[in-house]
Amino acid sequence: MSFRATILTLYPEMFPGHLSTSLAGKAMERGQWALDTLQIRDFTTDKHRTVDDTPAGGGAGMVLKPDVLARAIDHASENDNRPRLLMSPRGKPLTQKRVRELADGDGVIIVCGRFEGVDQRVIDGRDLEEVSIGDYILSGGEPAALILLDAIVRILPGVMGNDLSGLHESFEGGMLEHPHYTRPQLWEGREIPAILTSGNHAAIAKWQREQAEQLTRARRPDLLDKKAEK
Ligand code: SAH
């Protein structure tokens, strides 16, 4: 069965967005993954089709109503065991490890928040896994969902041209990746490191490993700490 994403959103027109282009778009055309959207507003029952209301306790902005959102979630998850995610700056920061786990499954149901966020009771009552894409605030969950799906789709079997290239990337080995070079050999007075054109594959692998380590130590020592804990 191929990977299927269902997105709950007030802005279905934002999908599939950039995922209709490039490798993800071709993979979608080939049926290797599919995306459908549910308009949250379609699950309202009042004549004004109200999706939000003022926050209890006061304060700025609006909150997505639990009853409306729950109906949309229940519709999406009928006879369906896919994980239910909520894009949220308060969620667990997304990692390549979680991306890989999700890519190994049947798909995802993703709720995109808007305004101040969603009523806490629907998060608890529908067991939503809150996922953050970083420590900054977006205006809505849609771009975050597109980023999550981008990361998942590129590692689905057969999507990337060269399946091997995924294994050497930043984070996969708990480290940042070594630098890359391509022709011309000399550009603006800068040479490609001689070792890379030496043809000595063992020496090249060693150099790349050392570079990765140096880079990780300088920029992301937290990754090395995590590696040591394992
Ligand atoms: N008031 C909230 C922010 C709401 S932003 C707070 O301070 O926590 C509106 C919506 O954008 C959120 O419900 C969420 O779905 C999405 N969003 C914003 N930043 C995000 C992030 N870093 N990661 C994932 N989703 C995010």
PDB file of C-alpha atoms in Angstrom, residues 97-225:
ATOM      1  CA  LYS A  97      14.385   9.799  13.120  1.00  0.00           C
ATOM      2  CA  ARG A  98      10.668  10.632  13.428  1.00  0.00           C
ATOM      3  CA  VAL A  99      10.495  11.402   9.698  1.00  0.00           C
ATOM      4  CA  ARG A 100      11.901   7.923   8.985  1.00  0.00           C
ATOM      5  CA  GLU A 101       9.422   6.228  11.335  1.00  0.00           C
ATOM      6  CA  LEU A 102       6.515   8.042   9.690  1.00  0.00           C
ATOM      7  CA  ALA A 103       7.821   7.191   6.208  1.00  0.00           C
ATOM      8  CA  ASP A 104       7.838   3.505   7.221  1.00  0.00           C
ATOM      9  CA  GLY A 105       4.094   3.648   7.993  1.00  0.00           C
ATOM     10  CA  ASP A 106       0.935   3.789   5.843  1.00  0.00           C
ATOM     11  CA  GLY A 107       0.624   7.564   6.002  1.00  0.00           C
ATOM     12  CA  VAL A 108      -0.362  10.439   8.248  1.00  0.00           C
ATOM     13  CA  ILE A 109      -3.359  12.544   9.176  1.00  0.00           C
ATOM     14  CA  ILE A 110      -2.183  16.119   9.759  1.00  0.00           C
ATOM     15  CA  VAL A 111      -4.168  18.875  11.443  1.00  0.00           C
ATOM     16  CA  CYS A 112      -3.069  22.400  10.525  1.00  0.00           C
ATOM     17  CA  GLY A 113      -3.736  24.958  13.213  1.00  0.00           C
ATOM     18  CA  ARG A 114      -4.590  28.620  12.582  1.00  0.00           C
ATOM     19  CA  PHE A 115      -5.134  31.733  14.685  1.00  0.00           C
ATOM     20  CA  GLU A 116      -3.958  31.222  18.310  1.00  0.00           C
ATOM     21  CA  GLY A 117      -4.178  27.467  17.931  1.00  0.00           C
ATOM     22  CA  VAL A 118      -6.691  24.735  18.746  1.00  0.00           C
ATOM     23  CA  ASP A 119      -8.753  23.986  21.860  1.00  0.00           C
ATOM     24  CA  GLN A 120      -6.658  21.806  24.204  1.00  0.00           C
ATOM     25  CA  ARG A 121      -9.530  19.346  24.695  1.00  0.00           C
ATOM     26  CA  VAL A 122      -9.427  18.158  21.103  1.00  0.00           C
ATOM     27  CA  ILE A 123      -5.646  17.603  21.372  1.00  0.00           C
ATOM     28  CA  ASP A 124      -6.228  15.444  24.459  1.00  0.00           C
ATOM     29  CA  GLY A 125      -9.492  13.842  23.369  1.00  0.00           C
ATOM     30  CA  ARG A 126      -8.248  12.786  19.937  1.00  0.00           C
ATOM     31  CA  ASP A 127      -4.719  11.956  21.059  1.00  0.00           C
ATOM     32  CA  LEU A 128      -2.989  14.314  18.647  1.00  0.00           C
ATOM     33  CA  GLU A 129       0.816  14.129  18.439  1.00  0.00           C
ATOM     34  CA  GLU A 130       2.062  17.722  18.414  1.00  0.00           C
ATOM     35  CA  VAL A 131       4.948  18.254  16.000  1.00  0.00           C
ATOM     36  CA  SER A 132       7.049  21.421  15.751  1.00  0.00           C
ATOM     37  CA  ILE A 133       9.304  22.289  12.832  1.00  0.00           C
ATOM     38  CA  GLY A 134      11.357  24.772  14.862  1.00  0.00           C
ATOM     39  CA  ASP A 135      11.426  27.523  17.454  1.00  0.00           C
ATOM     40  CA  TYR A 136       9.585  30.225  15.543  1.00  0.00           C
ATOM     41  CA  ILE A 137       5.923  31.021  14.920  1.00  0.00           C
ATOM     42  CA  LEU A 138       4.218  30.553  11.559  1.00  0.00           C
ATOM     43  CA  SER A 139       0.812  32.004  10.763  1.00  0.00           C
ATOM     44  CA  GLY A 140      -0.586  28.513  10.189  1.00  0.00           C
ATOM     45  CA  GLY A 141       0.253  24.827  10.201  1.00  0.00           C
ATOM     46  CA  GLU A 142       0.060  24.452   6.404  1.00  0.00           C
ATOM     47  CA  PRO A 143       3.677  25.333   5.509  1.00  0.00           C
ATOM     48  CA  ALA A 144       4.821  23.171   8.439  1.00  0.00           C
ATOM     49  CA  ALA A 145       2.782  20.243   7.078  1.00  0.00           C
ATOM     50  CA  LEU A 146       4.321  20.738   3.624  1.00  0.00           C
ATOM     51  CA  ILE A 147       7.792  20.641   5.170  1.00  0.00           C
ATOM     52  CA  LEU A 148       7.023  17.494   7.150  1.00  0.00           C
ATOM     53  CA  LEU A 149       5.630  15.794   4.023  1.00  0.00           C
ATOM     54  CA  ASP A 150       8.595  16.920   1.927  1.00  0.00           C
ATOM     55  CA  ALA A 151      10.948  15.234   4.378  1.00  0.00           C
ATOM     56  CA  ILE A 152       8.850  12.045   4.404  1.00  0.00           C
ATOM     57  CA  VAL A 153       8.165  11.727   0.687  1.00  0.00           C
ATOM     58  CA  ARG A 154      11.782  12.090  -0.422  1.00  0.00           C
ATOM     59  CA  ILE A 155      12.754   8.966   1.515  1.00  0.00           C
ATOM     60  CA  LEU A 156       9.823   6.770   0.435  1.00  0.00           C
ATOM     61  CA  PRO A 157      11.114   3.745  -1.509  1.00  0.00           C
ATOM     62  CA  GLY A 158      11.837   4.603  -5.128  1.00  0.00           C
ATOM     63  CA  VAL A 159      11.211   8.355  -4.851  1.00  0.00           C
ATOM     64  CA  MET A 160      14.798   9.604  -4.829  1.00  0.00           C
ATOM     65  CA  GLY A 161      16.745   8.743  -7.966  1.00  0.00           C
ATOM     66  CA  ASN A 162      19.657   7.269  -6.051  1.00  0.00           C
ATOM     67  CA  ASP A 163      18.382   5.509  -2.940  1.00  0.00           C
ATOM     68  CA  LEU A 164      21.882   5.389  -1.475  1.00  0.00           C
ATOM     69  CA  SER A 165      22.317   9.136  -1.296  1.00  0.00           C
ATOM     70  CA  GLY A 166      19.827   9.336   1.568  1.00  0.00           C
ATOM     71  CA  LEU A 167      22.057   7.282   3.834  1.00  0.00           C
ATOM     72  CA  HIS A 168      24.958   9.723   3.957  1.00  0.00           C
ATOM     73  CA  GLU A 169      23.006  12.859   4.646  1.00  0.00           C
ATOM     74  CA  SER A 170      23.178  15.269   7.548  1.00  0.00           C
ATOM     75  CA  PHE A 171      21.589  13.756  10.697  1.00  0.00           C
ATOM     76  CA  GLU A 172      21.367  10.202   9.334  1.00  0.00           C
ATOM     77  CA  GLY A 173      24.588   9.204  11.106  1.00  0.00           C
ATOM     78  CA  GLY A 174      23.981  11.586  13.988  1.00  0.00           C
ATOM     79  CA  MET A 175      26.246  14.172  12.351  1.00  0.00           C
ATOM     80  CA  LEU A 176      26.200  16.986   9.841  1.00  0.00           C
ATOM     81  CA  GLU A 177      27.405  16.073   6.372  1.00  0.00           C
ATOM     82  CA  HIS A 178      30.849  16.839   4.933  1.00  0.00           C
ATOM     83  CA  PRO A 179      31.142  19.692   2.362  1.00  0.00           C
ATOM     84  CA  HIS A 180      30.522  19.086  -1.344  1.00  0.00           C
ATOM     85  CA  TYR A 181      32.415  20.235  -4.444  1.00  0.00           C
ATOM     86  CA  THR A 182      31.941  19.933  -8.185  1.00  0.00           C
ATOM     87  CA  ARG A 183      33.637  21.223 -11.349  1.00  0.00           C
ATOM     88  CA  PRO A 184      35.286  23.535 -12.264  1.00  0.00           C
ATOM     89  CA  GLN A 185      38.429  22.351 -10.499  1.00  0.00           C
ATOM     90  CA  LEU A 186      39.525  25.977  -9.977  1.00  0.00           C
ATOM     91  CA  TRP A 187      36.872  28.640  -9.294  1.00  0.00           C
ATOM     92  CA  GLU A 188      37.656  32.235  -8.291  1.00  0.00           C
ATOM     93  CA  GLY A 189      41.048  31.115  -7.037  1.00  0.00           C
ATOM     94  CA  ARG A 190      39.556  28.301  -4.930  1.00  0.00           C
ATOM     95  CA  GLU A 191      40.565  24.685  -5.617  1.00  0.00           C
ATOM     96  CA  ILE A 192      38.640  21.493  -4.951  1.00  0.00           C
ATOM     97  CA  PRO A 193      40.512  19.781  -2.058  1.00  0.00           C
ATOM     98  CA  ALA A 194      43.168  17.614  -3.769  1.00  0.00           C
ATOM     99  CA  ILE A 195      42.192  14.493  -1.860  1.00  0.00           C
ATOM    100  CA  LEU A 196      38.788  14.425  -3.555  1.00  0.00           C
ATOM    101  CA  THR A 197      40.391  14.109  -6.986  1.00  0.00           C
ATOM    102  CA  SER A 198      43.074  11.616  -5.838  1.00  0.00           C
ATOM    103  CA  GLY A 199      41.038   8.539  -6.693  1.00  0.00           C
ATOM    104  CA  ASN A 200      41.959   7.046  -3.293  1.00  0.00           C
ATOM    105  CA  HIS A 201      38.540   6.000  -2.030  1.00  0.00           C
ATOM    106  CA  ALA A 202      39.638   5.000   1.456  1.00  0.00           C
ATOM    107  CA  ALA A 203      41.428   8.336   1.936  1.00  0.00           C
ATOM    108  CA  ILE A 204      38.395  10.210   0.602  1.00  0.00           C
ATOM    109  CA  ALA A 205      36.048   8.402   2.995  1.00  0.00           C
ATOM    110  CA  LYS A 206      38.380   9.193   5.898  1.00  0.00           C
ATOM    111  CA  TRP A 207      38.581  12.882   4.908  1.00  0.00           C
ATOM    112  CA  GLN A 208      34.798  13.116   4.619  1.00  0.00           C
ATOM    113  CA  ARG A 209      34.350  11.522   8.035  1.00  0.00           C
ATOM    114  CA  GLU A 210      36.828  13.937   9.603  1.00  0.00           C
ATOM    115  CA  GLN A 211      35.194  16.926   7.940  1.00  0.00           C
ATOM    116  CA  ALA A 212      31.783  15.797   9.165  1.00  0.00           C
ATOM    117  CA  GLU A 213      33.108  15.453  12.696  1.00  0.00           C
ATOM    118  CA  GLN A 214      34.788  18.876  12.689  1.00  0.00           C
ATOM    119  CA  LEU A 215      31.726  20.558  11.274  1.00  0.00           C
ATOM    120  CA  THR A 216      29.431  18.873  13.765  1.00  0.00           C
ATOM    121  CA  ARG A 217      31.700  19.740  16.688  1.00  0.00           C
ATOM    122  CA  ALA A 218      31.851  23.399  15.619  1.00  0.00           C
ATOM    123  CA  ARG A 219      28.199  23.914  14.732  1.00  0.00           C
ATOM    124  CA  ARG A 220      26.124  21.266  16.468  1.00  0.00           C
ATOM    125  CA  PRO A 221      27.927  19.774  19.453  1.00  0.00           C
ATOM    126  CA  ASP A 222      24.509  18.731  20.754  1.00  0.00           C
ATOM    127  CA  LEU A 223      24.360  16.082  18.007  1.00  0.00           C
ATOM    128  CA  LEU A 224      27.644  14.524  19.181  1.00  0.00           C
ATOM    129  CA  ASP A 225      26.399  14.517  22.781  1.00  0.00           C
TER     130      ASP A 225
END
